[in-house]
Amino acid sequence: MGEQEKYSDHDSPEPLHYDEKSVPYDEKKDYLGAEVTVTAPFGEAEDLDIAYRRRLHATEKDILAAEALLPTMPEDRARRILSQIRKMHKHDQNFDLATLEQITEFLDDPDVREHPDKHAELILAMRVEAILCTENSPYAMVRGSVDTTDDMSIPALTSRVWIIGILSCCLGSFVNQLFTIRFPSIGIPSSVIQLITYPFGVFLAKVLPDWGFTFRGKRYTLNPGPFNRKEHMCVVIMANVGMGSPYMSDIVFVAALPQWFNRDYARKYGYQITNTLATSFLGFGLAGLARRFLVWPSYCVWPDELGTLALNKGFHNDEGTPIPGPGKKIYTSTRMRLFYITFVCMFFYFWLPNTFAGFLTYFNWIAWIAPNNIDLANITSIRSGLGINPWPTFDWNYGFALTTPTFSVVSQFVGMFLSGMVIIAFYYTNAYNTSYLPMMSNKTFDNRGKSYDVKKIINENSLFDMAKYQKYSEPWMAASNLVNYLFFFAKYTAVLTYAPLYHWHELKIAYAGTFTQAKNFILRRKDVKEVDPDAIGEDVHYRLMRKYPEAPDWWYFFVFCASIVLGVVGVEAYPTGTSGAVVVYGTIFALIFVIPVGVVSAVAETEVTLNVLAEFIGGMMSGGNALSMNFFKMYGYVTTAKSLAFVRDLKLGHYAKVPPRASFIVQCVGSLICAFVTTAVLNWQMSFEGVCTDEPKFRFYCYGEWTFYTASVFWGTLGPARVFGKGSHYWTLLLGFPLGLVLVLGVWGLQRIWPKSRLLRSIHVVAITTGAYWFPDTLGMKWTFVVTTLLSWNWLKSRYLAFWSRYNYVFATAMTAGVSISAIVQFLAFTFTDVEFNWWGNDADKGCAAPNKCKRFQIPKDPGYFGGAPGTYH
């Protein structure tokens, strides 16, 4: 129900604006660009009021809006603000380095104070920069997608939100859970939800009657007016919650089905729903408690979410004002015109790489030259090698990105390149017997080069059997997998070191706010909401959001604590063989990592997955109980991942000015819907004939669940001590833990020695260690990321900032949405009906024609295995 009278979505207060200079263009044409003669937007004279603007990394529109506030920003105030800006963004790769250097000159050069007339251009530029940072955002990418004004009369939680949001959440939960065990799988991303829900919102705005009532001076009605941007964002947030299939489904499948652990308790609905609700709401509560660390601060950008905001802005507040762009043209197209054109083109193009010409996805042209050459395949193949290929794909779904900052993409590429050199060294020196296995594989092998059969080392109760283990084989891994683990270990110490070392100032402010809030709550003091306008820890978006009643921390804390209790009940009330304490230990794990991992993700858009560390610690604690290890992983790693997913949506609501309590409600309702829908679907799935076997109906092979089961036995039953402990082959890989610490401290030290080095400042150690992961990416795929990112973020953004700000994120979102919708249509048309197109373009050699020949050394016939003899295993 809406809480206000009918309104127009375009009646909101106007943002700071200016009288645009006339730019000649043909108003009779509606096109993306036209060749014109551009009049100088700032006039002909290069006086002070014009020249200083070249120093600013901002669009003309943003600069002119800031100039209107110059009387409120005297030089002394600018110095106070910019001193905080420098302290906060000193290590921030998203903040323009040239601007940071000018701030340093403005603050530290005594000549600027002594001779202000001589430095009038710099002083004026810095006053405007201070306004941009406090009245807008310090980042150009945010300024281009997020409005700096808000109309509090626009309703957010309306009848349309409940109708569309609940339906889309149910649909997303049903489809994503149903097809998550199918190969190939199919899903509905949030960009598609935003696209398809908009016309439904407009439709309901036209057909719903204006029935309602007035209570305490407020009008509550079924139809409060046009479908608005806040309603739309509430729908997206609710649907986003339903998009993620709960991790509990993997545990249920593996514990319940007869081909795995075959536990009867896992089929009980109470066990399923209590643990599903516990993990979902544990992440939800933790996300709310982490808001002052990961949502409210301006430096927590979450770049990927800007695409959703740009599309939302296109739907509800689009503009087609003239802006200069490539080719010396003026572009007048709106965001949505570009979106629809791009979407349609990608929808039809994606039929080629996805169905009719698969070689466009893996353009493995170098390996085709000699398909049986093992060394060529190892180096150049996209599927079975490193993928060193100048252009390896023409499939947007695999190798392109426009939403991640350059420093992050390049750092990830550097990490993958360096780790690739280590892989080559391991493989071609036969380190750890890797030459007997494929160079690139994420599987675990036995000493005969076959996939490791975990059932050969466990008894009828699924517990470790030493006699069977000694008779069978030790686990062996390919060179690529060993390097993956090495850098996984390095990544975990790197992220714990990086966050406090590089973001201590920001974290200190957040911790101080947390302690103050807790003290006020305990002492029953009223929370003081006055915000210092010069305290740049909170930008204009935070100040606007403070006008709404906040969702109190105790709400989230109550959800958090209740979820822990529910989790303990879900573990203890059933014969899981696991102590409820594992829920507490897992929660402590999440509390330790959620802030450092969240800070890195918010700044660098780099995903730090904690599954390996959770398996490592859980395996050490479980004492050979695989199911116990799974519970620790679920309540540790999954809680952290869920929490950060909720944080992303909270940031969406923060940027879109959705009232905090509305965000709380839609996330809470979405979590409930997702839990009950997915639990019902997974019970239905388990009734399918042959589900998760070699011959299932509807291709429900459950490849992910098989991997989950193998990891359960590998880490939980066999245990990390046998794989990585002292005396094992792989104990030296534990050097990855100190390696991560050394890398962070080393780069930090070099940056302090050469603080003006652009190269050193762009290095992000956590992104480097994250980029070293080789599956499903290869070096070639990362290379296309680098090329497209440099084209967008470095060439286009530096030359045509206004053009880039308007179109970059919308273009990226349109490409992704086109791929998603096209994939769904092709799935229903061909894959679901088992229609295949067999020809060279779909069956082109992927690099190594015969899998058994993709090994440098063949297994010796005598004794028929490699490594230690049976009976001598660690």
Short mmCIF file of C-alpha atoms in Angstrom, two decimals, residues 82-529:
data_model
loop_
_atom_site.label_atom_id
_atom_site.label_comp_id
_atom_site.label_asym_id
_atom_site.label_seq_id
_atom_site.Cartn_x
_atom_site.Cartn_y
_atom_site.Cartn_z
CA LEU A 82 40.47 17.73 1.48
CA SER A 83 42.78 16.78 4.34
CA GLN A 84 40.26 14.06 5.18
CA ILE A 85 39.87 13.16 1.52
CA ARG A 86 43.61 12.61 1.19
CA LYS A 87 43.76 10.48 4.31
CA MET A 88 40.83 8.32 3.23
CA HIS A 89 41.77 7.91 -0.43
CA LYS A 90 45.55 7.77 -0.15
CA HIS A 91 45.57 4.08 -1.14
CA ASP A 92 42.27 4.11 -3.04
CA GLN A 93 42.90 3.01 -6.63
CA ASN A 94 39.40 4.16 -7.63
CA PHE A 95 40.26 7.76 -6.70
CA ASP A 96 41.97 9.72 -9.48
CA LEU A 97 45.72 9.93 -8.76
CA ALA A 98 46.16 13.27 -10.55
CA THR A 99 43.48 14.77 -8.31
CA LEU A 100 45.17 13.31 -5.23
CA GLU A 101 48.49 14.88 -6.26
CA GLN A 102 46.80 18.26 -6.69
CA ILE A 103 45.21 17.92 -3.25
CA THR A 104 48.66 17.25 -1.78
CA GLU A 105 50.07 20.31 -3.53
CA PHE A 106 47.15 22.42 -2.31
CA LEU A 107 47.58 21.26 1.30
CA ASP A 108 51.36 20.98 1.66
CA ASP A 109 52.92 23.58 -0.62
CA PRO A 110 53.54 26.69 1.53
CA ASP A 111 53.73 28.82 -1.60
CA VAL A 112 50.01 28.20 -2.21
CA ARG A 113 49.18 29.88 1.10
CA GLU A 114 51.77 32.64 0.77
CA HIS A 115 50.94 33.59 -2.82
CA PRO A 116 47.28 32.65 -3.46
CA ASP A 117 47.08 34.88 -6.55
CA LYS A 118 49.84 32.85 -8.15
CA HIS A 119 47.93 29.60 -7.52
CA ALA A 120 44.40 30.90 -8.07
CA GLU A 121 43.63 28.17 -10.63
CA LEU A 122 44.64 25.37 -8.25
CA ILE A 123 42.76 26.90 -5.31
CA LEU A 124 39.55 27.27 -7.32
CA ALA A 125 39.84 23.71 -8.64
CA MET A 126 40.31 22.33 -5.13
CA ARG A 127 37.32 24.25 -3.79
CA VAL A 128 35.19 22.68 -6.52
CA GLU A 129 36.74 19.26 -5.82
CA ALA A 130 35.76 19.58 -2.16
CA ILE A 131 32.19 20.32 -3.25
CA LEU A 132 32.15 17.32 -5.59
CA CYS A 133 33.30 15.04 -2.77
CA THR A 134 30.77 16.30 -0.22
CA GLU A 135 27.75 17.22 -2.34
CA ASN A 136 28.16 14.40 -4.85
CA SER A 137 30.59 11.47 -4.90
CA PRO A 138 34.40 11.34 -5.00
CA TYR A 139 34.09 8.94 -7.96
CA ALA A 140 33.11 9.81 -11.52
CA MET A 141 31.66 6.33 -12.05
CA VAL A 142 29.18 6.90 -9.19
CA ARG A 143 28.32 10.44 -10.28
CA GLY A 144 27.29 9.14 -13.70
CA SER A 145 24.81 6.55 -12.40
CA VAL A 146 23.47 7.82 -9.07
CA ASP A 147 21.33 10.89 -8.44
CA THR A 148 22.29 13.30 -5.65
CA THR A 149 18.71 14.32 -4.85
CA ASP A 150 15.77 12.53 -3.31
CA ASP A 151 12.03 13.01 -3.13
CA MET A 152 10.82 11.56 0.16
CA SER A 153 7.21 11.72 -1.05
CA ILE A 154 7.84 8.92 -3.56
CA PRO A 155 6.44 5.72 -2.02
CA ALA A 156 8.60 2.59 -1.94
CA LEU A 157 6.54 -0.21 -0.40
CA THR A 158 3.35 -0.27 -2.45
CA SER A 159 0.86 -2.93 -3.49
CA ARG A 160 2.72 -3.21 -6.79
CA VAL A 161 5.94 -4.10 -4.98
CA TRP A 162 4.22 -6.93 -3.12
CA ILE A 163 2.51 -8.29 -6.24
CA ILE A 164 5.47 -8.10 -8.62
CA GLY A 165 8.17 -8.69 -6.01
CA ILE A 166 6.63 -11.82 -4.53
CA LEU A 167 5.86 -13.29 -7.95
CA SER A 168 9.36 -12.59 -9.31
CA CYS A 169 10.98 -13.91 -6.12
CA CYS A 170 8.94 -17.13 -6.31
CA LEU A 171 9.70 -17.54 -10.01
CA GLY A 172 13.41 -16.89 -9.58
CA SER A 173 13.70 -19.24 -6.61
CA PHE A 174 11.79 -21.99 -8.42
CA VAL A 175 13.67 -21.78 -11.72
CA ASN A 176 17.15 -21.34 -10.26
CA GLN A 177 16.72 -24.20 -7.78
CA LEU A 178 15.11 -26.54 -10.32
CA PHE A 179 17.82 -26.13 -12.92
CA THR A 180 20.80 -25.78 -10.61
CA ILE A 181 21.34 -29.58 -10.77
CA ARG A 182 20.85 -29.74 -14.53
CA PHE A 183 23.61 -29.70 -17.11
CA PRO A 184 23.67 -27.32 -18.80
CA SER A 185 21.97 -25.26 -16.14
CA ILE A 186 19.79 -22.22 -16.64
CA GLY A 187 19.15 -19.23 -14.40
CA ILE A 188 17.51 -15.81 -14.28
CA PRO A 189 19.95 -12.99 -13.42
CA SER A 190 18.82 -9.79 -11.71
CA SER A 191 19.32 -7.69 -14.85
CA VAL A 192 16.63 -9.75 -16.55
CA ILE A 193 14.33 -9.35 -13.54
CA GLN A 194 14.67 -5.57 -13.74
CA LEU A 195 13.93 -5.66 -17.46
CA ILE A 196 10.83 -7.85 -17.34
CA THR A 197 9.29 -6.35 -14.20
CA TYR A 198 9.21 -2.79 -15.53
CA PRO A 199 6.35 -3.32 -18.03
CA PHE A 200 4.37 -5.18 -15.36
CA GLY A 201 4.79 -2.23 -13.01
CA VAL A 202 3.62 0.20 -15.68
CA PHE A 203 0.68 -2.09 -16.47
CA LEU A 204 -0.44 -2.25 -12.83
CA ALA A 205 -0.15 1.52 -12.54
CA LYS A 206 -2.69 1.80 -15.35
CA VAL A 207 -5.19 -0.88 -14.29
CA LEU A 208 -5.21 -0.86 -10.48
CA PRO A 209 -7.98 1.30 -9.03
CA ASP A 210 -7.27 4.18 -6.70
CA TRP A 211 -8.85 2.50 -3.70
CA GLY A 212 -7.53 3.49 -0.32
CA PHE A 213 -7.95 5.33 2.92
CA THR A 214 -6.35 8.10 4.93
CA PHE A 215 -4.82 7.40 8.32
CA ARG A 216 -3.20 10.10 10.43
CA GLY A 217 -2.97 12.41 7.49
CA LYS A 218 -1.43 9.87 5.12
CA ARG A 219 -3.10 8.39 2.10
CA TYR A 220 -2.84 4.59 1.67
CA THR A 221 -3.92 3.44 -1.77
CA LEU A 222 -3.66 0.51 -4.17
CA ASN A 223 -2.42 2.84 -6.88
CA PRO A 224 -0.29 5.78 -5.69
CA GLY A 225 0.58 6.91 -9.23
CA PRO A 226 3.15 6.02 -11.90
CA PHE A 227 5.42 3.03 -11.27
CA ASN A 228 8.48 4.71 -9.77
CA ARG A 229 12.18 4.00 -9.42
CA LYS A 230 12.03 3.17 -5.70
CA GLU A 231 9.30 0.59 -6.22
CA HIS A 232 11.30 -0.90 -9.06
CA MET A 233 14.42 -1.17 -6.91
CA CYS A 234 12.46 -2.82 -4.09
CA VAL A 235 11.25 -5.43 -6.57
CA VAL A 236 14.81 -6.01 -7.79
CA ILE A 237 16.15 -6.35 -4.24
CA MET A 238 13.44 -8.83 -3.28
CA ALA A 239 14.02 -10.83 -6.46
CA ASN A 240 17.79 -10.79 -5.95
CA VAL A 241 17.32 -12.59 -2.64
CA GLY A 242 15.38 -15.31 -4.43
CA MET A 243 17.95 -15.70 -7.18
CA GLY A 244 20.47 -17.49 -5.00
CA SER A 245 19.87 -21.20 -4.49
CA PRO A 246 20.58 -21.98 -0.79
CA TYR A 247 23.76 -23.92 -0.10
CA MET A 248 21.71 -26.15 2.17
CA SER A 249 20.33 -27.90 -0.93
CA ASP A 250 23.80 -29.31 -1.67
CA ILE A 251 24.06 -30.67 1.87
CA VAL A 252 20.58 -32.21 1.66
CA PHE A 253 21.25 -33.90 -1.68
CA VAL A 254 24.60 -35.34 -0.58
CA ALA A 255 23.33 -36.45 2.83
CA ALA A 256 20.00 -37.90 1.64
CA LEU A 257 20.55 -39.67 -1.69
CA PRO A 258 21.56 -43.36 -1.63
CA GLN A 259 24.54 -42.96 -3.96
CA TRP A 260 26.13 -40.72 -1.34
CA PHE A 261 25.63 -40.70 2.47
CA ASN A 262 21.99 -41.99 2.46
CA ARG A 263 20.93 -40.42 5.76
CA ASP A 264 17.19 -40.60 6.51
CA TYR A 265 17.16 -37.48 8.68
CA ALA A 266 18.23 -35.37 5.69
CA ARG A 267 14.84 -36.00 4.07
CA LYS A 268 12.93 -34.55 7.01
CA TYR A 269 11.36 -31.19 6.25
CA GLY A 270 12.09 -29.77 9.69
CA TYR A 271 15.82 -30.41 9.31
CA GLN A 272 15.84 -28.85 5.85
CA ILE A 273 13.87 -25.71 6.60
CA THR A 274 15.50 -24.89 9.96
CA ASN A 275 19.01 -24.99 8.53
CA THR A 276 17.97 -23.19 5.34
CA LEU A 277 16.35 -20.37 7.32
CA ALA A 278 19.29 -20.25 9.73
CA THR A 279 21.95 -19.77 7.05
CA SER A 280 19.88 -17.25 5.08
CA PHE A 281 18.97 -15.07 8.04
CA LEU A 282 22.39 -15.39 9.64
CA GLY A 283 23.84 -13.73 6.55
CA PHE A 284 21.01 -11.19 6.55
CA GLY A 285 21.63 -10.19 10.17
CA LEU A 286 25.39 -9.97 9.67
CA ALA A 287 24.91 -7.77 6.59
CA GLY A 288 22.86 -5.28 8.58
CA LEU A 289 25.45 -5.14 11.34
CA ALA A 290 28.16 -4.49 8.73
CA ARG A 291 26.38 -1.52 7.10
CA ARG A 292 28.61 1.17 8.61
CA PHE A 293 31.64 -0.72 7.24
CA LEU A 294 30.41 -1.80 3.81
CA VAL A 295 27.31 0.24 2.84
CA TRP A 296 27.39 3.74 4.28
CA PRO A 297 31.02 4.77 3.48
CA SER A 298 31.54 6.45 0.12
CA TYR A 299 34.67 4.42 -0.69
CA CYS A 300 32.57 1.21 -0.70
CA VAL A 301 31.47 1.65 -4.30
CA TRP A 302 30.53 -1.93 -5.33
CA PRO A 303 31.16 -1.14 -9.03
CA ASP A 304 29.12 -4.04 -10.43
CA GLU A 305 25.94 -2.64 -8.88
CA LEU A 306 26.25 0.59 -10.86
CA GLY A 307 24.92 -1.23 -13.93
CA THR A 308 21.67 -1.99 -12.11
CA LEU A 309 21.41 1.64 -11.01
CA ALA A 310 22.16 2.97 -14.49
CA LEU A 311 19.38 0.80 -15.93
CA ASN A 312 17.00 1.93 -13.19
CA LYS A 313 17.84 5.53 -14.00
CA GLY A 314 17.24 4.83 -17.67
CA PHE A 315 13.78 3.43 -17.00
CA HIS A 316 12.62 6.24 -14.73
CA ASN A 317 14.73 9.36 -15.23
CA ASP A 318 16.36 9.14 -18.64
CA GLU A 319 17.94 12.04 -20.45
CA GLY A 320 19.07 12.73 -23.97
CA THR A 321 21.00 15.97 -23.61
CA PRO A 322 23.81 16.41 -26.15
CA ILE A 323 27.22 15.11 -25.08
CA PRO A 324 30.47 14.83 -27.06
CA GLY A 325 31.77 11.37 -27.86
CA PRO A 326 34.02 9.34 -30.15
CA GLY A 327 34.36 10.31 -33.78
CA LYS A 328 33.99 14.03 -33.08
CA LYS A 329 30.24 13.55 -32.80
CA ILE A 330 27.53 14.76 -30.49
CA TYR A 331 25.41 11.97 -29.02
CA THR A 332 21.81 12.55 -27.99
CA SER A 333 20.54 9.02 -27.51
CA THR A 334 18.95 8.14 -24.20
CA ARG A 335 20.24 5.28 -22.11
CA MET A 336 17.21 3.15 -22.90
CA ARG A 337 17.53 3.59 -26.65
CA LEU A 338 21.08 2.29 -26.45
CA PHE A 339 19.94 -0.49 -24.12
CA TYR A 340 17.23 -1.77 -26.44
CA ILE A 341 19.42 -1.61 -29.56
CA THR A 342 22.26 -3.44 -27.81
CA PHE A 343 19.92 -5.96 -26.20
CA VAL A 344 18.31 -6.96 -29.50
CA CYS A 345 21.65 -7.23 -31.30
CA MET A 346 23.16 -9.43 -28.57
CA PHE A 347 20.01 -11.55 -28.33
CA PHE A 348 20.36 -12.61 -31.95
CA TYR A 349 24.16 -12.72 -32.07
CA PHE A 350 24.38 -15.09 -29.10
CA TRP A 351 22.69 -17.81 -31.15
CA LEU A 352 25.97 -18.19 -33.05
CA PRO A 353 28.45 -19.02 -30.27
CA ASN A 354 25.89 -20.73 -28.06
CA THR A 355 24.14 -23.02 -30.58
CA PHE A 356 25.25 -22.83 -34.20
CA ALA A 357 28.99 -22.03 -34.13
CA GLY A 358 30.53 -23.15 -30.86
CA PHE A 359 34.05 -22.47 -32.11
CA LEU A 360 33.33 -18.76 -31.55
CA THR A 361 33.18 -19.42 -27.81
CA TYR A 362 36.50 -21.25 -27.68
CA PHE A 363 38.34 -19.74 -30.64
CA ASN A 364 41.17 -22.18 -30.22
CA TRP A 365 42.77 -21.44 -33.58
CA ILE A 366 46.42 -21.91 -32.56
CA ALA A 367 45.80 -25.40 -31.16
CA TRP A 368 43.93 -26.36 -34.35
CA ILE A 369 47.21 -26.09 -36.26
CA ALA A 370 48.53 -29.26 -34.59
CA PRO A 371 45.74 -30.79 -32.50
CA ASN A 372 47.86 -33.72 -31.27
CA ASN A 373 50.81 -31.59 -30.16
CA ILE A 374 50.74 -31.82 -26.37
CA ASP A 375 53.06 -28.87 -25.74
CA LEU A 376 51.12 -26.61 -28.11
CA ALA A 377 47.87 -27.59 -26.43
CA ASN A 378 49.31 -27.03 -22.95
CA ILE A 379 50.37 -23.49 -23.78
CA THR A 380 47.65 -22.23 -26.15
CA SER A 381 44.51 -24.31 -25.66
CA ILE A 382 41.55 -22.54 -24.11
CA ARG A 383 40.11 -25.77 -22.70
CA SER A 384 43.09 -27.95 -21.79
CA GLY A 385 45.95 -25.44 -21.49
CA LEU A 386 46.96 -22.01 -20.29
CA GLY A 387 45.07 -20.32 -23.10
CA ILE A 388 47.87 -18.03 -24.27
CA ASN A 389 46.00 -16.75 -27.31
CA PRO A 390 45.86 -13.18 -28.66
CA TRP A 391 42.07 -13.37 -29.11
CA PRO A 392 40.47 -16.53 -27.68
CA THR A 393 36.72 -15.86 -27.81
CA PHE A 394 33.90 -14.00 -29.51
CA ASP A 395 31.43 -14.85 -26.75
CA TRP A 396 30.48 -12.00 -24.40
CA ASN A 397 29.52 -14.56 -21.77
CA TYR A 398 33.12 -15.70 -21.37
CA GLY A 399 35.63 -12.97 -21.85
CA PHE A 400 34.40 -9.41 -21.52
CA ALA A 401 33.70 -6.98 -18.69
CA LEU A 402 33.07 -3.24 -18.52
CA THR A 403 32.07 -2.81 -14.88
CA THR A 404 35.30 -3.71 -13.06
CA PRO A 405 37.98 -1.01 -12.60
CA THR A 406 41.19 -1.29 -14.60
CA PHE A 407 43.53 -1.78 -11.64
CA SER A 408 41.53 -4.82 -10.52
CA VAL A 409 41.33 -6.43 -13.96
CA VAL A 410 45.03 -5.88 -14.69
CA SER A 411 46.04 -7.14 -11.24
CA GLN A 412 44.01 -10.30 -11.77
CA PHE A 413 45.63 -10.80 -15.17
CA VAL A 414 49.10 -10.37 -13.64
CA GLY A 415 48.23 -12.92 -10.97
CA MET A 416 47.07 -15.43 -13.55
CA PHE A 417 50.16 -14.85 -15.72
CA LEU A 418 52.57 -15.34 -12.80
CA SER A 419 50.75 -18.43 -11.59
CA GLY A 420 50.80 -19.76 -15.15
CA MET A 421 54.58 -19.59 -15.13
CA VAL A 422 54.58 -21.60 -11.88
CA ILE A 423 52.30 -24.18 -13.49
CA ILE A 424 54.71 -24.57 -16.41
CA ALA A 425 57.62 -24.95 -13.98
CA PHE A 426 55.79 -27.60 -11.94
CA TYR A 427 54.64 -29.55 -14.98
CA TYR A 428 57.81 -29.58 -17.05
CA THR A 429 60.02 -30.50 -14.08
CA ASN A 430 57.56 -33.21 -12.99
CA ALA A 431 57.26 -31.61 -9.56
CA TYR A 432 54.81 -33.57 -7.41
CA ASN A 433 54.52 -36.14 -10.27
CA THR A 434 52.37 -33.67 -12.23
CA SER A 435 53.68 -34.80 -15.64
CA TYR A 436 51.70 -38.04 -15.29
CA LEU A 437 48.48 -36.01 -15.24
CA PRO A 438 46.90 -33.37 -17.49
CA MET A 439 48.55 -30.01 -16.89
CA MET A 440 45.21 -28.22 -16.47
CA SER A 441 42.54 -29.93 -14.38
CA ASN A 442 40.67 -29.24 -11.15
CA LYS A 443 40.03 -32.94 -10.52
CA THR A 444 41.71 -35.19 -7.98
CA PHE A 445 43.44 -38.30 -9.38
CA ASP A 446 44.67 -41.64 -8.10
CA ASN A 447 48.14 -43.07 -8.79
CA ARG A 448 46.94 -44.62 -12.05
CA GLY A 449 45.89 -41.28 -13.50
CA LYS A 450 42.16 -41.90 -13.10
CA SER A 451 39.66 -39.77 -11.20
CA TYR A 452 39.99 -40.39 -7.48
CA ASP A 453 37.21 -42.73 -6.29
CA VAL A 454 36.47 -41.61 -2.74
CA LYS A 455 34.22 -44.62 -2.14
CA LYS A 456 37.31 -46.82 -2.15
CA ILE A 457 38.61 -45.25 1.08
CA ILE A 458 35.45 -45.24 3.22
CA ASN A 459 33.47 -47.96 5.01
CA GLU A 460 29.74 -48.68 4.98
CA ASN A 461 29.19 -45.78 7.42
CA SER A 462 31.01 -43.33 5.13
CA LEU A 463 33.91 -43.08 7.59
CA PHE A 464 37.58 -43.21 6.67
CA ASP A 465 39.02 -46.75 6.35
CA MET A 466 42.82 -46.75 6.64
CA ALA A 467 43.16 -50.31 5.30
CA LYS A 468 41.21 -49.47 2.16
CA TYR A 469 43.18 -46.25 1.76
CA GLN A 470 46.54 -48.05 1.97
CA LYS A 471 45.34 -50.56 -0.59
CA TYR A 472 44.00 -47.96 -3.02
CA SER A 473 45.95 -44.72 -3.57
CA GLU A 474 46.98 -41.37 -2.23
CA PRO A 475 45.23 -38.37 -3.83
CA TRP A 476 47.17 -36.56 -6.56
CA MET A 477 46.48 -33.22 -8.21
CA ALA A 478 47.34 -31.58 -11.52
CA ALA A 479 49.86 -28.74 -11.67
CA SER A 480 47.13 -26.14 -12.14
CA ASN A 481 45.23 -27.35 -9.09
CA LEU A 482 48.35 -27.26 -6.92
CA VAL A 483 48.99 -23.66 -7.93
CA ASN A 484 45.33 -22.87 -7.24
CA TYR A 485 45.73 -24.09 -3.66
CA LEU A 486 49.03 -22.25 -3.24
CA PHE A 487 47.41 -18.93 -4.17
CA PHE A 488 44.20 -19.74 -2.29
CA PHE A 489 46.27 -19.94 0.90
CA ALA A 490 48.10 -16.74 -0.04
CA LYS A 491 44.83 -14.94 -0.70
CA TYR A 492 43.46 -15.54 2.79
CA THR A 493 46.41 -14.04 4.65
CA ALA A 494 46.62 -11.28 2.04
CA VAL A 495 43.03 -10.15 2.58
CA LEU A 496 43.37 -10.20 6.39
CA THR A 497 46.52 -8.07 6.07
CA TYR A 498 45.41 -5.80 3.24
CA ALA A 499 42.15 -4.50 4.71
CA PRO A 500 43.54 -3.08 8.00
CA LEU A 501 46.80 -1.94 6.41
CA TYR A 502 45.25 0.00 3.52
CA HIS A 503 41.87 0.93 5.02
CA TRP A 504 42.64 1.41 8.70
CA HIS A 505 41.48 5.03 8.76
CA GLU A 506 38.08 4.15 7.31
CA LEU A 507 37.68 1.04 9.47
CA LYS A 508 38.60 3.03 12.59
CA ILE A 509 35.78 5.49 11.88
CA ALA A 510 33.32 2.63 11.41
CA TYR A 511 34.42 0.80 14.57
CA ALA A 512 34.12 4.02 16.56
CA GLY A 513 30.57 4.44 15.28
CA THR A 514 29.77 0.84 16.22
CA PHE A 515 31.03 1.25 19.78
CA THR A 516 29.19 4.55 20.18
CA GLN A 517 25.96 3.00 18.91
CA ALA A 518 26.33 0.02 21.25
CA LYS A 519 27.08 2.27 24.23
CA ASN A 520 24.08 4.48 23.50
CA PHE A 521 21.84 1.42 23.25
CA ILE A 522 23.11 -0.09 26.51
CA LEU A 523 22.84 3.22 28.38
CA ARG A 524 19.48 3.94 26.71
CA ARG A 525 20.75 7.17 25.23
CA LYS A 526 19.04 8.67 22.26
CA ASP A 527 21.10 8.23 19.11
CA VAL A 528 22.30 11.63 17.93
CA LYS A 529 21.73 11.92 14.19
#
